[in-house]
Coordinates of C-alpha atoms and ligand atoms in Angstrom, one line a residue:
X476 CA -112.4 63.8 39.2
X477 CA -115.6 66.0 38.5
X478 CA -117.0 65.3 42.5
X479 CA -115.5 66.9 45.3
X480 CA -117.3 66.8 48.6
X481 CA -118.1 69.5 50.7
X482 CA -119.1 69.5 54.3
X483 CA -120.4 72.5 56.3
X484 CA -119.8 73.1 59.4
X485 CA -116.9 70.1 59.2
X486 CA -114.0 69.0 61.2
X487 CA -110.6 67.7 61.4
X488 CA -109.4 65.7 63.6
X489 CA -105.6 65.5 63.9
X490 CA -102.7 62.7 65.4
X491 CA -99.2 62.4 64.9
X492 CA -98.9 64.8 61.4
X493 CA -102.2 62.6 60.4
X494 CA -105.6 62.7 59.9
X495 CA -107.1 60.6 62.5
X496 CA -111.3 61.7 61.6
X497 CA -112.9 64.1 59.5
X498 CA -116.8 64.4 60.0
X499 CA -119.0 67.0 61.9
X500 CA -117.9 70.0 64.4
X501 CA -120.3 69.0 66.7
X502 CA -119.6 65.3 66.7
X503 CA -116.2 65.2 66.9
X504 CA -115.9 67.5 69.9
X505 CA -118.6 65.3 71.3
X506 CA -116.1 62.6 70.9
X507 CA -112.9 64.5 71.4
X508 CA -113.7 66.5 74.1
X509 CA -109.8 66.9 75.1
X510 CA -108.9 68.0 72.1
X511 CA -107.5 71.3 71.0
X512 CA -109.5 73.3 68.9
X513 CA -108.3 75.7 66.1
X514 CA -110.9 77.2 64.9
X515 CA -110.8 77.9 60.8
X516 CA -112.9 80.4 58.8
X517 CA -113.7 80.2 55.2
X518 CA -112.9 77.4 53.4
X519 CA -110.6 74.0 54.4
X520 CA -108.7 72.3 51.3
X521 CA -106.3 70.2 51.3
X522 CA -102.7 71.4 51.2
X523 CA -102.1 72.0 47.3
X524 CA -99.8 69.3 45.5
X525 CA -97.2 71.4 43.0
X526 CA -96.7 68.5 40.7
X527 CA -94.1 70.5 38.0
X528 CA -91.5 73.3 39.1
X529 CA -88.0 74.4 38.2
X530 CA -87.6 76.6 41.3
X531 CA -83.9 76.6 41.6
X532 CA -82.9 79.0 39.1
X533 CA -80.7 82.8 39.8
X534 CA -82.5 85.9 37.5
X535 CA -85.6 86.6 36.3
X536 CA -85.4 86.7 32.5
X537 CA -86.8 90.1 31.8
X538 CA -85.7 90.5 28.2
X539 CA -86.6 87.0 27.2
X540 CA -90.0 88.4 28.0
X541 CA -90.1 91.6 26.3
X542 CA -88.3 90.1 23.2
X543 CA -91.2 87.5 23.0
X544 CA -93.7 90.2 22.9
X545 CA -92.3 92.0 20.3
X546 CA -92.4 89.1 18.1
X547 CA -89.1 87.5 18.5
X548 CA -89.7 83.4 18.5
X549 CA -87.8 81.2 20.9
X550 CA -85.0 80.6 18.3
X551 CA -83.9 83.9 17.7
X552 CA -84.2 84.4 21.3
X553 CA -81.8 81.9 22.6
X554 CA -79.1 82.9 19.6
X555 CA -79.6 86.3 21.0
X556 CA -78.3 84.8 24.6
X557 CA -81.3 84.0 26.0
X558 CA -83.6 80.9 26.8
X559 CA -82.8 78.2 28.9
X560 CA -79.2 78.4 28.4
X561 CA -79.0 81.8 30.2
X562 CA -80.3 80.4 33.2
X563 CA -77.9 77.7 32.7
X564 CA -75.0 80.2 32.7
X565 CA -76.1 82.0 35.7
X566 CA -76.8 79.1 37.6
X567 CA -73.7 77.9 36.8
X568 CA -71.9 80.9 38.0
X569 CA -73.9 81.5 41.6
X570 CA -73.2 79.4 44.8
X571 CA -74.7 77.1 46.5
X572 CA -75.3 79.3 49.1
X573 CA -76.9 82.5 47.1
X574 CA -79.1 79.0 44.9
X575 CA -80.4 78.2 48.3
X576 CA -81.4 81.8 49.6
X577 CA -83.4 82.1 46.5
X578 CA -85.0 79.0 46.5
X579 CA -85.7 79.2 50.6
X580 CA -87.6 82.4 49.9
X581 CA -89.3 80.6 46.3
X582 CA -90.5 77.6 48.3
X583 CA -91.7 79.8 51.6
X584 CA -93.6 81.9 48.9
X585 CA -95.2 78.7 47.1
X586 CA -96.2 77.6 50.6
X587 CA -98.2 80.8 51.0
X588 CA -100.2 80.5 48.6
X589 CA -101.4 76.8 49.3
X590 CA -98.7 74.6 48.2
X591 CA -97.8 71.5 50.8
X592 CA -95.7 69.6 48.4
X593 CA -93.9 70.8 45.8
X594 CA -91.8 69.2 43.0
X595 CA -88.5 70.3 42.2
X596 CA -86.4 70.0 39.0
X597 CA -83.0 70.8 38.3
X598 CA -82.0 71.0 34.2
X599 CA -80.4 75.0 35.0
X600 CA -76.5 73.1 35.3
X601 CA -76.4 70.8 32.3
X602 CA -72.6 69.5 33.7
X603 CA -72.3 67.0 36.2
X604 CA -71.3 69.6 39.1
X605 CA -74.3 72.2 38.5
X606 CA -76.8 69.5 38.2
X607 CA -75.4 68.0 41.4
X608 CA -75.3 71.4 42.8
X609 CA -78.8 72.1 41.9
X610 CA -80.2 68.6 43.8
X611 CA -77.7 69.7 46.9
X612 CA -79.5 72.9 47.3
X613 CA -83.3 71.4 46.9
X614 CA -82.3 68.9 49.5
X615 CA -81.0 71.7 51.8
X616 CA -84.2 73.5 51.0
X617 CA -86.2 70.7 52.1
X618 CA -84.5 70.1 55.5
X619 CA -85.9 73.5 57.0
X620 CA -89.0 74.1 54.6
X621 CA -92.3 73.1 56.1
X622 CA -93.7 72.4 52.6
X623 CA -92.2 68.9 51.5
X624 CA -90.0 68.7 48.4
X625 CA -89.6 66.3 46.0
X626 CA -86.5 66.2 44.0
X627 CA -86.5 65.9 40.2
X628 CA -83.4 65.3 38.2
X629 CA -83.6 67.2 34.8
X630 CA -79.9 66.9 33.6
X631 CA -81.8 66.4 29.7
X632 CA -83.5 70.2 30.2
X633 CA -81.6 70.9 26.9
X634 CA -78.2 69.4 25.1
X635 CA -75.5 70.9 27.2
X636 CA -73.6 73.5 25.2
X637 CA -70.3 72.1 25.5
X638 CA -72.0 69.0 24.0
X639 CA -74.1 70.6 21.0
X640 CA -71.9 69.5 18.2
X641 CA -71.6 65.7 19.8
X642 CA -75.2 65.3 21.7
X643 CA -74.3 61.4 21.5
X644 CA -71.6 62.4 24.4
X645 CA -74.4 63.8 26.4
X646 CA -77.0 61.3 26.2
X647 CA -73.7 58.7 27.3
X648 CA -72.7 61.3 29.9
X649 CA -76.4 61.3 31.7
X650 CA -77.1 57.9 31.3
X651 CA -73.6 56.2 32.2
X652 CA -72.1 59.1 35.0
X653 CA -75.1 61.5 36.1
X654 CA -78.0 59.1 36.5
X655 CA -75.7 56.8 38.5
X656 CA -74.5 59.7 40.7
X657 CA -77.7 61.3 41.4
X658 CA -79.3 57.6 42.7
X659 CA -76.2 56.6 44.5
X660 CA -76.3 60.1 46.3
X661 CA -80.2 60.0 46.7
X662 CA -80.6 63.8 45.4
X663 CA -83.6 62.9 43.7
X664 CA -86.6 60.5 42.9
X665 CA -87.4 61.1 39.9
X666 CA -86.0 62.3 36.1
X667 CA -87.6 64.4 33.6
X668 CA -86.9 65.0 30.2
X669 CA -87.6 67.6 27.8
X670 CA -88.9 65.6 25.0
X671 CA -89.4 68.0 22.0
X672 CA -88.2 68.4 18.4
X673 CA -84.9 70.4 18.5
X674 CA -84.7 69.7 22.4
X675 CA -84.5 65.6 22.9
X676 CA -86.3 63.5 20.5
X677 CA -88.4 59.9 21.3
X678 CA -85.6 57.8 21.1
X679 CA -82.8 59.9 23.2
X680 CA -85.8 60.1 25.8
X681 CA -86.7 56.6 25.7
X682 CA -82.8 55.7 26.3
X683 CA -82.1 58.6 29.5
X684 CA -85.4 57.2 31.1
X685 CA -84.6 53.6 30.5
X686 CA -81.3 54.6 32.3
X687 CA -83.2 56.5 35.3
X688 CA -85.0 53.2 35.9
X689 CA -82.3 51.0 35.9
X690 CA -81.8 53.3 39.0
X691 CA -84.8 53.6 40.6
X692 CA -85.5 57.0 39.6
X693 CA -89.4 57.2 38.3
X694 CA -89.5 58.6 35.0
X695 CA -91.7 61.6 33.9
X696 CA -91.4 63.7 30.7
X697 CA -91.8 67.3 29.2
X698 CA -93.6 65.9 26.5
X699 CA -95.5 67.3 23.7
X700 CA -95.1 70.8 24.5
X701 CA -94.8 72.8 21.5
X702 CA -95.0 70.5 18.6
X703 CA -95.3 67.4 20.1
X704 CA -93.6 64.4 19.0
X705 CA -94.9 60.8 20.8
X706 CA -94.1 62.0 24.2
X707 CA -97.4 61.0 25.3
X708 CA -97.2 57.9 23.8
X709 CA -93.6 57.1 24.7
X710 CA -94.6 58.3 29.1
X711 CA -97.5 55.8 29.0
X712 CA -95.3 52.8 27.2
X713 CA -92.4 53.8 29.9
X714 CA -95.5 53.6 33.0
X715 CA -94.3 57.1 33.4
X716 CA -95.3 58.9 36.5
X717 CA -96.5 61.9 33.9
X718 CA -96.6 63.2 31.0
X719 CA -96.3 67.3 31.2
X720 CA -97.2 70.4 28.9
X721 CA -98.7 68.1 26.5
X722 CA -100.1 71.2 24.3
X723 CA -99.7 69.5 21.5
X724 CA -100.5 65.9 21.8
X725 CA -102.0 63.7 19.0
X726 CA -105.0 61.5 19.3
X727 CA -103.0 58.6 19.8
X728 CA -100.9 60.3 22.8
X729 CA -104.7 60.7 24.2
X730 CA -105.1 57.1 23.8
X731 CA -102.1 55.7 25.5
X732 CA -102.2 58.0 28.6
X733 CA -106.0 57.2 29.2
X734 CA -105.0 53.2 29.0
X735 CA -102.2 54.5 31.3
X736 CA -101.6 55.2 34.8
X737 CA -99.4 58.3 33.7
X738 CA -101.2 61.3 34.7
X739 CA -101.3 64.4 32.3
X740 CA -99.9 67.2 34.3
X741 CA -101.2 70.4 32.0
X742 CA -99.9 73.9 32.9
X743 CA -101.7 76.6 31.1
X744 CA -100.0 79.5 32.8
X745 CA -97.0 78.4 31.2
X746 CA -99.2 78.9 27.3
X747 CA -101.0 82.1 28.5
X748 CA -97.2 83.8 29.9
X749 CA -95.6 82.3 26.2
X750 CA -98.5 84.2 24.5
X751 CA -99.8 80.7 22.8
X752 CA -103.1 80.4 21.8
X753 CA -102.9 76.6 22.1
X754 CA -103.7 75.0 25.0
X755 CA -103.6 71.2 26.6
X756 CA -107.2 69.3 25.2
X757 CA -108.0 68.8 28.7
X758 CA -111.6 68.1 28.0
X759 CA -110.3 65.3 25.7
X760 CA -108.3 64.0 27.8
X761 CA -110.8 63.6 30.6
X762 CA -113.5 62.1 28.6
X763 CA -111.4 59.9 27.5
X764 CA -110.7 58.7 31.1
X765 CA -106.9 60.0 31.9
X766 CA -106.0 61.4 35.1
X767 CA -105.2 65.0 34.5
X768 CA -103.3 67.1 37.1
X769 CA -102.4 70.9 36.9
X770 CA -99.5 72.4 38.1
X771 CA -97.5 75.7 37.9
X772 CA -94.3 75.0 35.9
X773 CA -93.0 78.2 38.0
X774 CA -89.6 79.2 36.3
X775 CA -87.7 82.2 34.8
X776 CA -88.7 81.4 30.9
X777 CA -91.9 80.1 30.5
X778 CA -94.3 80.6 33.9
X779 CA -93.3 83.1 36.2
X780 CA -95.9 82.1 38.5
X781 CA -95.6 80.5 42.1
X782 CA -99.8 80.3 42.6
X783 CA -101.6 76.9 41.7
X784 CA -105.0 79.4 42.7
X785 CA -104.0 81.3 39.8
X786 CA -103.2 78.1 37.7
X787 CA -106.8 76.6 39.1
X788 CA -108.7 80.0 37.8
X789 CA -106.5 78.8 34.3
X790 CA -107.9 75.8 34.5
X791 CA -111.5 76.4 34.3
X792 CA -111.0 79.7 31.6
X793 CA -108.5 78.4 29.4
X794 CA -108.7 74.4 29.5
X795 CA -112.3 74.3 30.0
X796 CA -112.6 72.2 33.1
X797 CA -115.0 72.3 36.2
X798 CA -114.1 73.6 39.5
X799 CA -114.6 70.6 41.1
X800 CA -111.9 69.5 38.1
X801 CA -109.4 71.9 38.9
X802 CA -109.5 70.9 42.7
X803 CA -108.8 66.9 41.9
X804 CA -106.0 68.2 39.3
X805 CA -103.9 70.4 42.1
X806 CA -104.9 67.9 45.4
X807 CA -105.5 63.9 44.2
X808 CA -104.2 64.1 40.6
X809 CA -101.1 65.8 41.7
X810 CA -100.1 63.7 44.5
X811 CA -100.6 60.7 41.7
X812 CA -98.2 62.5 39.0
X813 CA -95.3 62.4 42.2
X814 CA -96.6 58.9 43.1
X815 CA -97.7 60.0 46.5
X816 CA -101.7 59.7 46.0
X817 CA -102.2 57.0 48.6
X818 CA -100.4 59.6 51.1
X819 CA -101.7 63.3 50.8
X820 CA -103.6 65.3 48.6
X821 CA -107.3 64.8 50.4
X822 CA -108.8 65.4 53.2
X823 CA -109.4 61.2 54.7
X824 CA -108.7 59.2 57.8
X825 CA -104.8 57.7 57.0
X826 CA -103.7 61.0 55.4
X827 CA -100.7 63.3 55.8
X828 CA -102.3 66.5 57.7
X829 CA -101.6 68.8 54.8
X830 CA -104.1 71.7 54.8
X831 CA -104.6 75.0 53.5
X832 CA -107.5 77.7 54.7
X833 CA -108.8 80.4 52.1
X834 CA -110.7 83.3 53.2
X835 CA -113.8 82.8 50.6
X836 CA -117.5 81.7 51.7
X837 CA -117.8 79.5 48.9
X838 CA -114.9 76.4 47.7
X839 CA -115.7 77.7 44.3
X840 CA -114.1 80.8 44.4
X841 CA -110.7 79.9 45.0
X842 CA -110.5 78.8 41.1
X843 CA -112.8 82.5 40.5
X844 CA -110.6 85.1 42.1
X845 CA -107.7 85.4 39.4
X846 CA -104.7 87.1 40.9
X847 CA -106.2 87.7 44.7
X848 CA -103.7 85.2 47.3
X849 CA -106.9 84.3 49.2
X850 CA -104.8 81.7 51.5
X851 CA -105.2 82.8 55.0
X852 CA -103.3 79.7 56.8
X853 CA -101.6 76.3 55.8
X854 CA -100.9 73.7 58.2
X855 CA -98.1 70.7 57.4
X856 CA -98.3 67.4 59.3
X857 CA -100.8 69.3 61.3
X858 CA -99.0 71.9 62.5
X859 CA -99.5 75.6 61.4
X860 CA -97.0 77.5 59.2
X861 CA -95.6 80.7 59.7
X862 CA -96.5 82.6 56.8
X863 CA -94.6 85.5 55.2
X864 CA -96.0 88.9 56.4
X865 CA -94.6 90.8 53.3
X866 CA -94.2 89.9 50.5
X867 CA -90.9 87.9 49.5
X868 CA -88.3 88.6 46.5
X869 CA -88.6 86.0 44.2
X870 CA -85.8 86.5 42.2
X871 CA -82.6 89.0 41.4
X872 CA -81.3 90.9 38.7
X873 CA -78.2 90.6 37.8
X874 CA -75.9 91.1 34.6
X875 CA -74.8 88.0 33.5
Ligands
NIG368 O1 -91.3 73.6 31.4 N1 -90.2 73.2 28.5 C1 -89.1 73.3 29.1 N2 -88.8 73.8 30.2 C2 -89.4 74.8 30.9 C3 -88.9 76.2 30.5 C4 -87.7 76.5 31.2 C5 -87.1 77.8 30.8 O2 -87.5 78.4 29.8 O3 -86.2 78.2 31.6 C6 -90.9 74.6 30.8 O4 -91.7 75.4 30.3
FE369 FE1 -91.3 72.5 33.0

């Protein structure tokens, strides 16, 4: 993970959306004389992997924001109306349509700055039609977005509120009705649960995931986030594709994801936005051998963020990693955490054509420049993307 390879004066060669060769300039025009040649300043990558995202949501949430910096805690907060649940109201109330205008322009502004693939997760609907509503929308995002989407379901984001006095009924509703639905229907691949005190403890979690794979959905988990709680443990037991947040993992959690093949997908926007001093022990859990991936988390609550650059310069300040780190954890580590490592996520013969140019004279400084979008072109299965000239609306306020 600490060992990237650079070549000067490199490049790609390109067939059918793959990459055929990848050496020197001069030797493969030598060998390719036919071929057409795009010439790329700066610096190649490949096309960031945006393991972790909840990008179909309606409103910002402003006041959740302000409220936090005043010293109102996440409790107090959501009895006040906001939290998760707010997002769940609005996203209940919005169409398909307005979902999918929003998350067009969310996914074309991820793209921009790097991001090939990108995970989405519902958990905004918490009722069979919204969650359902939520997958139809990511699906019709992916069939025009040039970035590749991956589908999440997150019906167990939070105990739906029609449910909170009988959660019993929910975990029975997801497992028995939704899970079945959302595999029948193929709206996702994967399910995700927030595994937390307060939220969905080890055994609820245990017993949705346990469902998802009767299914053929591949589990992953929002596990030790803010207190923790054997999420850790209970993603590598499950052979989880990940185990996210992770903040507050024990020893033991260390343990069982480095024996693992889960891979620890850490998002420290999401602690630096929250105003948390805590972050994941990503030194810890790389010395102890697990494969750690970052991502963005981008949503209205927690990470407001759609750049995995931005995440990267995170990654080195506030987790402590290398740069050569923080380029396994958004290319390699990330395809691993959606199961797609043998596929994308490096520049190698056999490999999707994903690629991303930045405008910097040295790789380091993609993870240096904090805030700057130094992406100058991204390519999908070898073709270039049109990029947004101005900037895009992320989001909408509305009263709700
Ligand atoms: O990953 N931890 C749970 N879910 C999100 C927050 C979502 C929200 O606040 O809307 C997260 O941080
Ligand atoms: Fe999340």
């Amino acid at each position: 993970m600490g060992t990237v390879e650079v070549l000067r004066d490199g490049a790609v060669l390109v067939d059918g959306g793959r990459i055929k060769a990848v050496g020197s300039y001069a030797e493969l025009r030598d060998a390719h004389a036919g071929a057409v040649v795009e010439e790329v300043r700066g610096v190649l990558f490949p096309g960031l992997v945006d393991c972790h995202t909840h990008a179909v949501f309606g409103s910002p949430r402003l006041d959740d924001h302000e409220r936090r910096a005043l010293g109102e805690d996440y409790k107090t907060i959501a009895a006040r109306g906001g939290g998760i649940l707010q997002s769940v109201r609005e996203v209940r109330a919005r169409s398909e349509g307005e979902l999918l205008a929003l998350t067009r322009a969310r996914v074309q502004t991820l793209l921009a700055h790097g991001s090939t693939t990108i995970e989405v997760k519902s958990g905004y609907g918490l009722d069979p039609a919204t969650e359902l509503k939520q997958l139809r929308v990511i699906r019709a995002a992916a069939e025009t977005a040039r970035a590749a989407l991956v589908p999440t379901f997150l019906g167990a984001h939070e105990v739906s509120p029609e449910f909170r006095d009988r959660r019993v009924d929910y975990v029975r509703l997801l497992c028995d009705e939704m899970i079945p639905t959302v595999a029948r229907e193929r709206l996702a691949v994967a399910c995700d649960v927030f595994c937390e005190p307060g939220v969905f403890d080890v055994a609820e979690s245990r017993a949705i995931l346990a469902a998802a794979q009767r299914y053929g959905l591949a589990p992953k988990l929002h596990a030790d986030e803010l207190e923790g709680s054997g999420g850790a443990e209970l993603a590598a037991a499950l052979g989880a594709l990940s185990a996210d947040h992770l903040a507050a993992i024990s020893d033991a959690g260390i343990h069982a994801l480095a024996g693992s093949n889960t891979v620890a997908v850490l998002l420290p926007a999401t602690m630096v936005f929250l105003g948390r001093r805590r972050q994941a022990p990503a030194r810890r859990l790389v010395e102890a051998g697990a494969a750690v991936a970052l991502a963005t988390d981008f949503n209205p609550g927690s990470s407001p963020t759609v750049s995995l650059p931005l995440v990267m310069v995170l990654g080195v300040s506030q987790l402590g990693l290398s740069h050569a780190e923080v380029v396994s954890a958004v290319t390699v580590n990330a395809a691993a955490a959606l199961g797609l490592a043998g596929d994308r996520g490096q520049i190698a013969p056999g490999f999707r054509a994903d690629l991303m140019s930045c405008g910097v004279a040295d790789w380091r400084e993609v993870a240096y420049w904090m805030g700057e979008n130094l992406v100058t072109a991204v390519w999908t299965g070898g073709s270039a993307c049109p990029l947004p000239t101005a900037p895009v609306s992320l989001g909408l306020h509305v009263e709700t």
